[in-house]
C-alpha cells in the first residue's frame, strides 16, 4: 500500500525526522492562506501516488501568496502524466504547500529488503535528487550500503559509518546519522517494504531536512497497523481494482483488450504472456486465487465484462484446490445476470474437470473450448482478428 | 530416489484442525503420505482422520518423532508456527500459508539458517514425490513417477508443467513449489543441488517469474557445470514495472527482476527457455 508524500512526511516527523514546514490544501484559496501564514516563498507539490512529478510539471515555486494561489489553481483538478502513472495519468486532488528550503547538499537515503541477503539494506548516496536506478546505472560507486542483521537491528556505528561516506562535515554527518536511525525505525515499526527520502538536504544552517518522503507498506503487515490503513486514499485507486479488492480478488488493470480470469498468480502471468504471443494485449491480471468460491468467480467474470476495453475473454483454470465445477457454476451465475456480447474462450483442466465442462455445456453460454494452452492461443488470435474486422 | 520427501517421511501437520489443514490431511493420507501427528493449541487429545492432535510441537515430537512439519496456520501466526517446528528440532518445514508479513520472514529465515532447518515456502503448494509422498495442496492424480524434477515459484503453473509432462508419458521425480514470497527458504539453486545428486532425476524444469533474482542465481549455478539438461519458462514478460502481480515477490522494480534479464541469464547458461507456457512439455521431451 502507498500513501501520499504529505502523509509520509507527517509519519517521518512523528519519528523525529525534520521536514519542511507546510500543510496540504485542496483549494487555491487554502493554498494562498498557507503561503500567507508561512510568510516565505513556497513550493507547491501535487499529491499523487507516483514518482516523477517534478519532470511532469507537478511541482511549482511561488514567491508570493498570490502566486501560490495561481500555482495551486493550475495543479488542482489537472491530470498529471508521469513515467509512473501510465498514459492515463492521475488527477491531482491535493497539493502540499511548503516553505522553500535553502539547499546546500542533496542526499539520497532509502531502506528496502535485500532479497539476496534476506535482510533490510540501507542505501545512501551523495547523488541525491536523481532516482536510485539512475544512480545505480550511471555511478554505482556513489551508492553506499549497510545491511541490518535482524537479531541486533541497526547499530549506531553503522548509521555513523554510512553517513560518513557522504562527504559532509562533522555536525552534518551526525545529523544524517540520526535521520538514518529514525528512517530505520519507521521501516521496522510500520512493516514497510520501502522507505525513501530523496532528496534529504543539508540546508544553509547545516540542518538535515527531508524534502521528499516515499513509503510503501507491506499489505501483509497491515493487520498490525490500523493507523496506516486509515491513510488509504480511494481516489488514487482504479475503481475496478477497488471493487476487486473488496471481493478478495487479485486484479490489476492493464492497457489491452483481452480480459483474462485465471487461478494462481504464476499461471495468470503466463496467461498474459500467452495472449501477447497470440498477437493481442491483456486487459488485466486477474488471479481468483486457490480458495475461490462461486461468488468470487461470478464477481471476477462480471468485473471483466464491465471493463469497456475488453472485447474478448479468456478463462484459464487449472483446478487444484479450486474445483472446475465451482468455477463453472460461478460463470453460469454471472452469465444469468448480464448478457455476454464478446467472444469467450474457456480452458479447463484439473480437479472435477468433467463436471465443470458439463455445467458449461448446458449453460447456454456461447463459448469456445480449448483443450490445452496451444489451442487457446490459436483461438485468442482468431477472436482478436475477428473483432478487428 | 527423489528429493526432500519420500515414503519414509513422517509428517507433522500444524493447524490440522482448521478447514484447510483437515481437508488436506485427508487428501494426503489418501495419497499414502505418512502423517503421524497434528498440532493445534487447545485441541490436544482430539483426532483428525485418525491422526492424534497435540497442543504443542514439543509434545508431538516426543510422542511421534516426525521428520517434517507442514504449516497450515493463518498468516499472523504462521511465523510463530515455523519457529516452533524449528525449536522442536524438525529439520524440514513446509509452509503453505500465503500472506505472511515479510519482516516476520526476515527473522524466521535467520533463525532457521542458524539451526540448519530447511524451509520450503512460504506461499507454496508444497512438495510431492509421485508415488511416494505428497506434502502439499496439489492434485495427486496429475503426477506420475519418473525422471523429471520440477521446481517453480508458482502453484498452478507448476501443475500446468506437470500436466504437460504426464500427458506425454514423462513422469516426475519430485515437484517442489519454492514459494511466491520475497523471502523464502530453499531457493532454485538449493533445489538444483539436490536434483544434481539425485539418481532418479535426469532432467529439470524451472518455472520462474518476474521479481527478485533467484533465476539469475540459478543460471549462474547451472552455467558452472550443472550435469543435467534444464528447461525453463519465465512468467511475466508482459507485466508492467512497479505493479505487483499477485505474488508478493512478483514485481519488477527499476531495472531488476525483468523477465528478459532472467531469460538472457538462463540462455547464457545453456538452459532451453521456452517463450510460451504451452511449450514446456514438448521442450522437455526434446531434451530427454
XYZ file of C-alpha atoms in Angstrom:
677
model
C 0.000 0.000 0.000
C 1.181 3.507 -0.900
C 0.435 6.817 0.809
C 0.841 10.441 -0.220
C 4.032 12.424 0.286
C 2.382 14.701 2.873
C 1.212 11.657 4.869
C 4.665 10.084 4.705
C 6.203 13.356 5.882
C 3.817 13.516 8.855
C 4.869 9.974 9.750
C 8.554 10.915 9.358
C 8.008 13.898 11.628
C 6.391 11.727 14.305
C 9.611 9.651 14.311
C 11.743 12.774 14.771
C 12.846 13.308 11.182
C 12.918 17.051 10.337
C 10.618 18.055 7.463
C 9.917 21.459 5.875
C 7.125 23.497 7.421
C 3.952 23.174 5.353
C 0.375 21.930 5.013
C -1.874 20.262 2.489
C -4.514 22.224 0.521
C -7.461 21.152 -1.621
C -8.382 24.627 -2.941
C -6.369 27.558 -4.356
C -7.686 29.784 -1.534
C -6.391 27.369 1.103
C -3.003 27.278 -0.637
C -2.862 31.082 -0.556
C -3.727 31.097 3.152
C -0.958 28.586 3.969
C 1.576 30.637 1.974
C 0.480 33.785 3.837
C 0.956 32.074 7.200
C 4.382 30.731 6.220
C 5.369 34.278 5.180
C 8.003 32.922 2.827
C 8.402 31.755 -0.768
C 6.761 28.333 -1.069
C 6.854 25.233 -3.219
C 3.524 23.730 -4.349
C 3.661 19.940 -4.845
C 0.932 17.848 -6.496
C -0.057 14.905 -4.260
C -0.480 11.761 -6.350
C 0.772 8.215 -5.795
C 3.505 8.349 -8.436
C 7.077 9.480 -8.805
C 8.447 11.770 -11.499
C 6.132 14.652 -10.540
C 8.802 17.320 -10.919
C 9.566 16.498 -14.545
C 5.838 16.307 -15.341
C 5.226 19.848 -14.093
C 3.647 18.792 -10.804
C 5.976 20.881 -8.607
C 5.921 24.690 -8.767
C 7.590 27.516 -6.878
C 5.706 30.616 -5.770
C 7.283 33.812 -4.427
C 4.060 35.259 -3.001
C 0.700 34.063 -1.591
C -0.993 35.241 -4.820
C 1.442 33.202 -6.906
C 0.809 30.212 -4.602
C -2.901 30.553 -5.283
C -2.300 30.652 -9.031
C 0.038 27.643 -8.936
C -2.437 25.613 -6.875
C -5.256 26.562 -9.277
C -3.152 25.306 -12.141
C -2.414 21.951 -10.444
C -5.678 21.088 -8.688
C -8.040 19.104 -10.896
C -5.368 18.661 -13.539
C -4.383 15.188 -14.823
C -0.701 14.611 -14.298
C 1.110 12.096 -16.501
C 4.485 10.912 -15.212
C 6.613 7.907 -16.164
C 4.982 6.024 -13.288
C 1.281 6.869 -13.822
C 0.737 5.190 -17.185
C -0.622 7.146 -20.160
C -3.977 7.869 -18.475
C -2.250 9.864 -15.717
C -3.677 10.744 -12.312
C -5.940 13.607 -11.260
C -4.496 15.976 -8.645
C -6.908 16.417 -5.730
C -4.488 17.838 -3.160
C -1.349 19.967 -3.132
C 1.288 20.278 -0.445
C 2.346 23.889 0.247
C 5.779 24.099 1.871
C 8.351 26.692 2.876
C 11.194 26.758 0.336
C 14.429 25.431 1.807
C 17.910 26.738 1.043
C 19.631 23.652 -0.343
C 23.341 23.239 0.282
C 23.655 19.486 -0.337
C 21.268 16.832 -1.691
C 21.457 13.234 -0.429
C 19.623 10.004 -1.272
C 18.541 7.712 1.592
C 16.464 4.565 1.177
C 15.720 1.318 3.029
C 14.335 -1.835 1.479
C 14.600 -5.626 1.852
C 17.599 -7.124 0.049
C 16.102 -10.316 -1.348
C 19.515 -11.871 -1.969
C 20.847 -11.278 1.564
C 17.305 -11.662 3.010
C 17.768 -8.733 5.401
C 16.987 -4.996 5.255
C 19.535 -2.836 3.444
C 20.060 0.907 3.903
C 21.304 2.754 0.848
C 22.840 6.222 0.859
C 24.242 8.341 -1.930
C 25.621 11.862 -2.289
C 23.890 11.936 -5.714
C 20.578 12.990 -4.159
C 17.733 14.198 -6.365
C 18.463 11.573 -9.014
C 16.478 8.350 -8.977
C 18.280 5.442 -7.355
C 18.065 3.294 -10.522
C 19.721 6.127 -12.453
C 22.490 6.467 -9.847
C 22.963 2.686 -9.923
C 23.286 2.796 -13.727
C 25.499 5.849 -14.087
C 27.624 5.882 -10.931
C 27.251 2.678 -8.889
C 30.355 3.683 -6.895
C 28.265 6.509 -5.395
C 25.811 4.159 -3.643
C 26.826 3.041 -0.148
C 25.071 0.269 1.756
C 24.694 -1.167 5.230
C 22.911 -4.471 5.800
C 20.903 -4.863 9.011
C 21.037 -8.077 10.997
C 17.529 -8.555 12.400
C 18.790 -10.004 15.699
C 20.603 -6.795 16.656
C 18.917 -4.174 14.484
C 20.676 -1.096 13.112
C 23.629 -0.227 15.367
C 24.777 3.385 15.880
C 28.208 2.636 14.406
C 26.563 1.510 11.176
C 24.451 4.664 10.834
C 27.552 6.791 11.503
C 29.758 4.773 9.135
C 27.189 5.178 6.351
C 26.710 8.918 6.950
C 30.475 9.428 6.987
C 30.725 8.232 3.362
C 28.643 11.181 2.137
C 31.445 13.734 2.400
C 29.780 16.053 4.919
C 31.248 17.994 7.843
C 31.153 16.550 11.371
C 27.891 18.179 12.514
C 26.115 17.347 9.242
C 27.316 13.737 9.440
C 25.822 13.402 12.932
C 22.523 14.915 11.732
C 22.308 12.479 8.795
C 23.177 9.508 11.042
C 20.224 10.490 13.242
C 17.921 10.581 10.213
C 19.189 7.141 9.108
C 18.414 5.703 12.553
C 14.916 7.228 12.560
C 14.182 6.028 8.996
C 15.104 2.502 10.036
C 12.680 2.728 12.953
C 9.889 3.757 10.549
C 10.816 0.838 8.272
C 10.669 -1.783 11.026
C 7.896 -0.383 13.240
C 5.479 0.106 10.336
C 6.173 -3.089 8.320
C 7.488 -1.189 5.291
C 8.803 -2.589 2.030
C 10.386 0.739 1.100
C 11.179 3.941 2.954
C 12.883 6.647 0.937
C 13.774 10.299 1.182
C 15.146 11.780 -1.997
C 16.435 14.276 -1.517
C 17.329 14.644 2.103
C 19.014 18.032 2.120
C 21.501 19.868 4.236
C 20.350 23.483 4.371
C 22.429 26.640 4.728
C 22.407 26.256 8.510
C 23.797 22.716 8.307
C 20.473 21.110 9.321
C 19.129 17.943 7.668
C 15.632 18.197 6.176
C 13.590 15.551 4.326
C 12.340 17.399 1.223
C 10.633 14.283 -0.087
C 9.198 11.166 1.529
C 8.078 7.916 -0.016
C 6.781 4.873 1.855
C 5.487 1.578 0.545
C 3.866 -0.662 3.183
C 3.689 -4.464 3.153
C -0.001 -5.273 2.577
C 0.542 -8.492 4.532
C 1.588 -6.495 7.605
C -1.330 -4.038 7.571
C -3.313 -6.068 10.123
C -0.864 -4.726 12.719
C -1.334 -1.092 11.640
C -4.897 0.266 11.621
C -3.387 3.791 11.713
C -1.755 3.155 8.326
C -4.856 1.548 6.803
C -6.734 4.763 7.704
C -4.381 6.700 5.389
C -5.591 4.844 2.287
C -6.849 7.268 -0.401
C -9.609 5.632 -2.503
C -9.278 8.428 -5.098
C -5.849 7.035 -6.009
C -7.161 3.573 -6.844
C -8.633 2.299 -10.076
C -12.391 1.736 -9.441
C -12.228 -1.783 -10.900
C -9.243 -2.588 -8.673
C -11.076 -1.323 -5.565
C -14.096 -3.464 -6.421
C -11.823 -6.471 -6.899
C -10.074 -5.919 -3.577
C -13.424 -5.894 -1.762
C -14.187 -9.312 -3.300
C -10.720 -10.647 -2.350
C -9.723 -10.880 -5.992
C -6.232 -10.098 -7.148
C -6.762 -7.711 -10.054
C -4.543 -5.263 -11.913
C -5.928 -3.191 -14.782
C -3.739 -3.178 -17.891
C -3.988 -1.459 -21.251
C -5.007 -4.252 -23.655
C -8.412 -5.659 -24.617
C -8.351 -9.406 -23.912
C -9.724 -9.924 -20.403
C -8.456 -12.984 -18.561
C -9.594 -14.879 -15.473
C -7.104 -17.351 -14.039
C -6.401 -19.212 -10.791
C -2.913 -18.668 -9.405
C -0.616 -15.675 -9.904
C 2.041 -17.529 -11.910
C -0.471 -19.072 -14.299
C -2.188 -15.661 -14.570
C 1.083 -14.027 -15.644
C 1.801 -16.905 -18.034
C -1.697 -16.454 -19.486
C -0.999 -12.748 -20.092
C 2.191 -13.778 -21.884
C 0.250 -16.304 -23.969
C -2.228 -13.585 -25.014
C 0.654 -11.341 -26.058
C 2.283 -14.156 -28.047
C -1.068 -14.666 -29.802
C -0.763 -11.104 -31.105
C -3.132 -9.466 -28.602
C -2.734 -7.460 -25.386
C -4.074 -8.490 -21.956
C -6.664 -6.107 -20.480
C -5.842 -7.175 -16.943
C -4.168 -9.504 -14.498
C -6.816 -11.420 -12.532
C -5.929 -14.181 -10.106
C -9.048 -15.539 -8.426
C -6.812 -17.446 -6.012
C -6.739 -21.020 -4.838
C -9.673 -20.863 -2.445
C -12.119 -19.056 -4.759
C -15.803 -19.772 -4.265
C -18.682 -19.454 -6.717
C -19.377 -15.817 -5.711
C -15.793 -14.740 -6.294
C -15.771 -16.338 -9.757
C -19.057 -14.642 -10.571
C -17.730 -11.270 -9.426
C -14.448 -11.759 -11.259
C -16.165 -12.627 -14.533
C -18.603 -9.700 -14.124
C -15.650 -7.403 -13.472
C -14.092 -8.365 -16.819
C -17.383 -7.870 -18.658
C -17.871 -4.436 -17.077
C -14.499 -3.243 -18.402
C -15.306 -1.233 -21.562
C -11.867 -2.058 -23.003
C -12.498 -5.803 -23.017
C -13.570 -7.270 -26.366
C -12.670 -10.916 -25.734
C -12.391 -13.025 -22.563
C -10.124 -15.980 -21.846
C -10.834 -18.165 -18.817
C -7.873 -20.372 -17.944
C -8.284 -22.631 -14.920
C -6.097 -25.434 -13.685
C -8.228 -26.863 -10.901
C -6.393 -27.927 -7.794
C -7.908 -26.589 -4.642
C -10.307 -24.621 -6.835
C -12.565 -27.244 -8.408
C -13.669 -26.865 -12.026
C -17.339 -27.430 -11.154
C -17.264 -24.452 -8.766
C -15.652 -22.323 -11.444
C -18.318 -23.346 -13.949
C -21.176 -22.530 -11.544
C -19.725 -19.062 -10.921
C -19.521 -18.373 -14.654
C -23.086 -19.557 -15.206
C -24.314 -17.325 -12.352
C -22.581 -14.285 -13.869
C -23.984 -15.003 -17.323
C -27.521 -15.353 -15.969
C -27.327 -11.779 -14.699
C -25.964 -9.985 -17.735
C -25.623 -10.522 -21.451
C -22.275 -11.515 -22.877
C -21.556 -9.925 -26.232
C -17.837 -10.655 -26.523
C -16.262 -13.978 -27.531
C -15.386 -16.191 -24.538
C -12.678 -18.841 -24.678
C -12.518 -21.416 -21.883
C -9.728 -23.779 -20.968
C -10.481 -26.062 -18.003
C -8.205 -28.710 -16.542
C -7.672 -30.402 -13.193
C -9.936 -31.357 -10.309
C -13.534 -32.206 -11.376
C -12.905 -31.073 -14.944
C -15.629 -33.323 -16.427
C -18.352 -31.875 -14.172
C -17.149 -28.357 -14.949
C -17.310 -28.913 -18.693
C -20.785 -30.422 -18.437
C -22.122 -27.447 -16.439
C -20.752 -25.003 -19.006
C -22.073 -27.028 -21.947
C -25.595 -26.941 -20.522
C -25.454 -23.255 -19.546
C -26.436 -21.764 -22.890
C -23.312 -19.568 -22.807
C -21.710 -19.307 -26.234
C -18.077 -20.089 -25.699
C -15.183 -21.779 -27.423
C -13.473 -24.628 -25.656
C -9.700 -25.011 -25.760
C -8.252 -28.387 -24.781
C -4.803 -27.029 -23.979
C -2.827 -23.789 -23.925
C -1.660 -24.080 -27.546
C -5.248 -24.380 -28.750
C -6.272 -21.483 -26.502
C -3.604 -19.268 -28.050
C -4.891 -20.035 -31.552
C -8.491 -19.247 -30.538
C -7.458 -15.933 -28.949
C -5.583 -14.914 -32.104
C -8.670 -15.673 -34.216
C -11.066 -13.875 -31.862
C -8.914 -10.739 -31.871
C -8.718 -10.742 -35.685
C -12.497 -11.076 -35.967
C -13.060 -8.194 -33.546
C -10.652 -6.029 -35.535
C -12.579 -6.612 -38.768
C 15.440 -41.818 -5.054
C 13.679 -38.379 -5.294
C 14.489 -35.384 -3.082
C 13.266 -33.902 0.228
C 10.317 -36.247 0.828
C 9.610 -39.934 0.236
C 7.720 -42.930 1.641
C 9.738 -42.753 4.887
C 8.938 -39.104 5.685
C 6.997 -38.791 8.955
C 4.789 -35.700 8.787
C 3.505 -33.342 11.469
C 0.645 -31.038 10.376
C 0.446 -27.696 12.240
C -3.045 -26.206 12.111
C -4.534 -29.659 11.471
C -7.958 -28.837 12.936
C -8.566 -25.847 10.624
C -10.619 -26.176 7.443
C -7.596 -26.345 5.113
C -5.465 -28.432 7.457
C -8.196 -31.019 7.927
C -9.123 -31.269 4.241
C -5.549 -31.636 3.041
C -4.626 -34.066 5.813
C -7.345 -36.364 4.456
C -6.135 -35.854 0.876
C -2.505 -36.534 1.788
C -3.387 -39.648 3.797
C -5.372 -40.903 0.788
C -2.243 -40.399 -1.356
C -0.256 -42.562 1.060
C 1.656 -39.848 2.949
C 2.706 -40.937 6.435
C 1.106 -38.291 8.716
C 1.995 -39.095 12.315
C 0.702 -36.097 14.275
C -1.130 -32.795 14.208
C -0.784 -29.691 16.361
C -3.395 -27.092 17.271
C -3.092 -25.217 20.589
C -6.100 -26.058 22.770
C -7.096 -29.111 20.709
C -4.691 -31.655 22.217
C -6.238 -35.117 22.659
C -8.517 -34.856 19.623
C -8.047 -36.816 16.391
C -8.311 -35.733 12.748
C -8.808 -38.572 10.273
C -7.265 -40.914 12.843
C -4.202 -38.653 13.359
C -3.544 -37.698 17.010
C -3.614 -33.948 17.773
C -1.265 -32.305 20.309
C -1.222 -28.853 21.900
C 2.446 -28.202 21.157
C 5.108 -29.320 18.720
C 7.282 -30.467 21.655
C 4.609 -32.944 22.763
C 4.071 -34.191 19.202
C 7.818 -34.678 18.709
C 8.180 -36.605 21.983
C 5.322 -38.945 21.119
C 5.580 -39.453 17.358
C 9.102 -38.494 16.085
C 8.083 -36.551 12.941
C 10.788 -35.720 10.369
C 8.913 -32.952 8.550
C 6.389 -30.287 9.537
C 3.699 -28.697 7.391
C 2.305 -25.299 8.367
C -1.402 -24.645 7.610
C -1.628 -21.748 10.066
C -3.149 -18.281 9.287
C -0.652 -15.547 8.259
C -0.434 -13.675 11.554
C 0.502 -16.864 13.472
C 2.489 -18.662 10.763
C 5.942 -17.269 11.615
C 5.486 -18.498 15.173
C 4.444 -21.938 13.923
C 7.570 -22.239 11.747
C 9.766 -21.235 14.692
C 8.013 -23.739 16.948
C 8.734 -26.532 14.461
C 12.405 -25.497 14.304
C 12.530 -25.303 18.098
C 11.252 -28.895 18.134
C 14.330 -29.932 16.089
C 12.325 -30.728 12.966
C 14.748 -30.219 10.086
C 12.291 -29.798 7.187
C 9.388 -27.318 7.364
C 6.938 -26.761 4.506
C 4.886 -23.589 4.974
C 1.850 -23.274 2.712
C 0.471 -20.081 4.271
C 0.078 -17.103 1.931
C 0.310 -13.544 3.262
C 2.987 -13.702 5.989
C 4.498 -10.228 6.633
C 7.951 -10.005 5.048
C 9.513 -8.603 8.237
C 8.406 -11.771 10.064
C 10.137 -13.876 7.424
C 13.372 -11.875 7.747
C 13.601 -13.004 11.370
C 12.395 -16.553 10.742
C 14.867 -17.156 7.929
C 17.832 -16.047 10.100
C 16.781 -18.375 12.918
C 16.349 -21.340 10.570
C 19.779 -20.754 8.997
C 21.423 -20.762 12.410
C 19.691 -24.056 13.299
C 20.201 -25.709 9.877
C 16.474 -26.119 9.254
C 15.324 -26.437 5.631
C 12.225 -24.378 4.821
C 10.062 -24.774 1.706
C 7.889 -21.703 1.089
C 6.015 -19.893 2.432
C 3.203 -19.392 -0.082
C 3.869 -22.721 -1.765
C 1.693 -25.629 -2.934
C 4.271 -27.888 -1.254
C 6.341 -30.864 -2.382
C 5.395 -34.169 -3.994
C 7.496 -37.198 -4.867
C 4.972 -39.006 -7.099
C 4.010 -42.472 -5.916
C 5.812 -41.938 -2.593
C 4.531 -38.960 -0.644
C 2.561 -35.761 -1.139
C 3.211 -32.921 1.292
C 1.092 -30.233 -0.285
C -2.097 -28.986 -1.894
C -1.508 -30.273 -5.425
C -3.926 -32.704 -7.068
C -2.056 -36.001 -6.790
C -3.559 -37.633 -9.870
C -1.897 -35.334 -12.431
C 1.536 -36.602 -11.351
C 3.304 -39.854 -12.221
C 6.663 -41.223 -11.076
C 9.536 -40.638 -13.467
C 12.795 -38.869 -14.287
C 12.000 -35.112 -14.339
C 12.478 -32.782 -11.379
C 10.108 -29.793 -11.432
C 10.515 -26.601 -9.409
C 8.587 -23.350 -9.555
C 7.634 -20.197 -7.687
C 4.004 -20.590 -8.711
C 1.482 -23.315 -7.825
C -0.879 -23.653 -10.765
C 1.889 -23.055 -13.283
C 3.702 -25.991 -11.643
C 0.564 -28.112 -12.227
C 0.485 -26.930 -15.829
C 4.080 -28.091 -16.405
C 3.467 -31.426 -14.657
C 0.285 -31.989 -16.672
C 2.099 -31.370 -19.954
C 4.773 -33.890 -18.888
C 2.329 -36.566 -17.732
C 0.266 -36.159 -20.943
C 3.398 -37.164 -22.839
C 4.079 -40.095 -20.522
C 7.013 -38.317 -18.858
C 6.938 -38.777 -15.076
C 8.450 -36.690 -12.269
C 10.998 -37.471 -9.548
C 9.997 -34.646 -7.187
C 7.999 -31.441 -7.774
C 8.805 -28.515 -5.499
C 6.956 -25.222 -5.161
C 9.605 -22.924 -3.691
C 7.026 -20.219 -2.930
C 5.989 -16.853 -4.298
C 7.138 -14.536 -1.499
C 10.145 -12.170 -1.433
C 11.788 -14.131 1.395
C 11.583 -17.896 1.173
C 13.522 -20.907 2.401
C 15.219 -23.133 -0.187
C 15.948 -21.344 -3.470
C 16.101 -22.700 -7.011
C 19.849 -23.095 -6.508
C 19.394 -25.154 -3.319
C 16.891 -27.430 -5.087
C 19.210 -27.782 -8.109
C 21.954 -29.033 -5.775
C 19.570 -31.712 -4.508
C 18.476 -32.671 -8.039
C 22.126 -32.864 -9.161
C 22.791 -35.535 -6.521
C 19.568 -37.477 -7.157
C 19.910 -40.590 -9.351
C 16.247 -40.655 -10.339
C 16.309 -37.098 -11.731
C 17.559 -36.978 -15.341
C 16.321 -33.502 -16.316
C 14.928 -30.431 -14.544
C 12.118 -27.976 -15.313
C 12.500 -24.500 -13.803
C 9.398 -22.287 -13.775
C 10.381 -18.774 -12.803
C 8.657 -15.434 -12.799
C 9.447 -11.718 -12.635
C 10.862 -10.168 -9.462
C 13.956 -10.844 -7.365
C 16.988 -12.595 -8.818
C 16.509 -16.275 -7.895
C 16.505 -17.228 -11.600
C 19.730 -15.310 -12.276
C 21.420 -17.092 -9.346
C 20.157 -20.447 -10.645
C 21.548 -19.567 -14.085
C 24.989 -18.893 -12.577
C 24.884 -22.238 -10.768
C 23.775 -24.135 -13.893
C 26.383 -22.397 -16.028
C 29.111 -23.533 -13.633
C 28.525 -27.157 -14.618
C 25.091 -28.500 -13.635
C 25.208 -32.050 -15.029
C 21.593 -32.441 -16.287
C 19.536 -30.696 -19.004
C 17.286 -27.857 -17.796
C 14.173 -26.453 -19.470
C 12.754 -23.144 -18.210
C 9.798 -20.826 -18.583
C 9.677 -17.329 -17.070
C 6.222 -15.870 -16.462
C 5.501 -12.156 -16.560
C 7.101 -10.803 -19.738
C 4.012 -8.639 -20.245
C 3.775 -7.407 -16.643
C 4.256 -3.640 -16.230
C 7.019 -2.390 -13.884
C 6.037 -1.353 -10.376
C 2.818 -3.370 -10.267
C 2.677 -6.405 -8.017
C 1.315 -9.418 -9.879
C -0.425 -11.374 -7.135
C 2.631 -12.978 -5.574
C 4.270 -10.653 -3.096
C 7.564 -11.416 -4.825
C 6.400 -10.829 -8.391
C 7.215 -7.194 -9.002
C 9.655 -5.521 -11.329
C 11.406 -2.646 -9.579
C 13.581 -0.438 -11.720
C 15.828 -2.462 -13.987
C 15.952 -5.538 -11.757
C 13.744 -8.595 -11.863
C 12.648 -8.340 -15.507
C 11.748 -11.473 -17.462
C 14.149 -10.508 -20.246
C 17.138 -10.362 -17.868
C 16.243 -13.764 -16.414
C 15.758 -15.363 -19.825
C 19.078 -13.981 -21.083
C 20.920 -15.269 -17.994
C 19.395 -18.756 -18.318
C 20.070 -18.994 -22.051
C 23.693 -17.990 -21.497
C 23.944 -20.879 -19.023
C 22.724 -23.311 -21.690
C 19.139 -23.628 -20.458
C 16.400 -24.163 -23.034
C 13.955 -21.329 -22.301
C 10.532 -21.671 -23.939
C 8.727 -18.415 -24.804
C 5.234 -19.886 -24.429
C 3.891 -21.788 -21.395
C 2.252 -24.141 -23.905
C 5.650 -25.497 -24.990
C 7.105 -26.794 -21.688
C 6.199 -30.458 -22.223
C 7.472 -30.574 -25.812
C 10.766 -28.925 -24.836
C 11.385 -31.489 -22.077
C 10.576 -34.348 -24.463
C 13.180 -32.912 -26.842
C 15.997 -32.945 -24.257
C 15.233 -36.362 -22.741
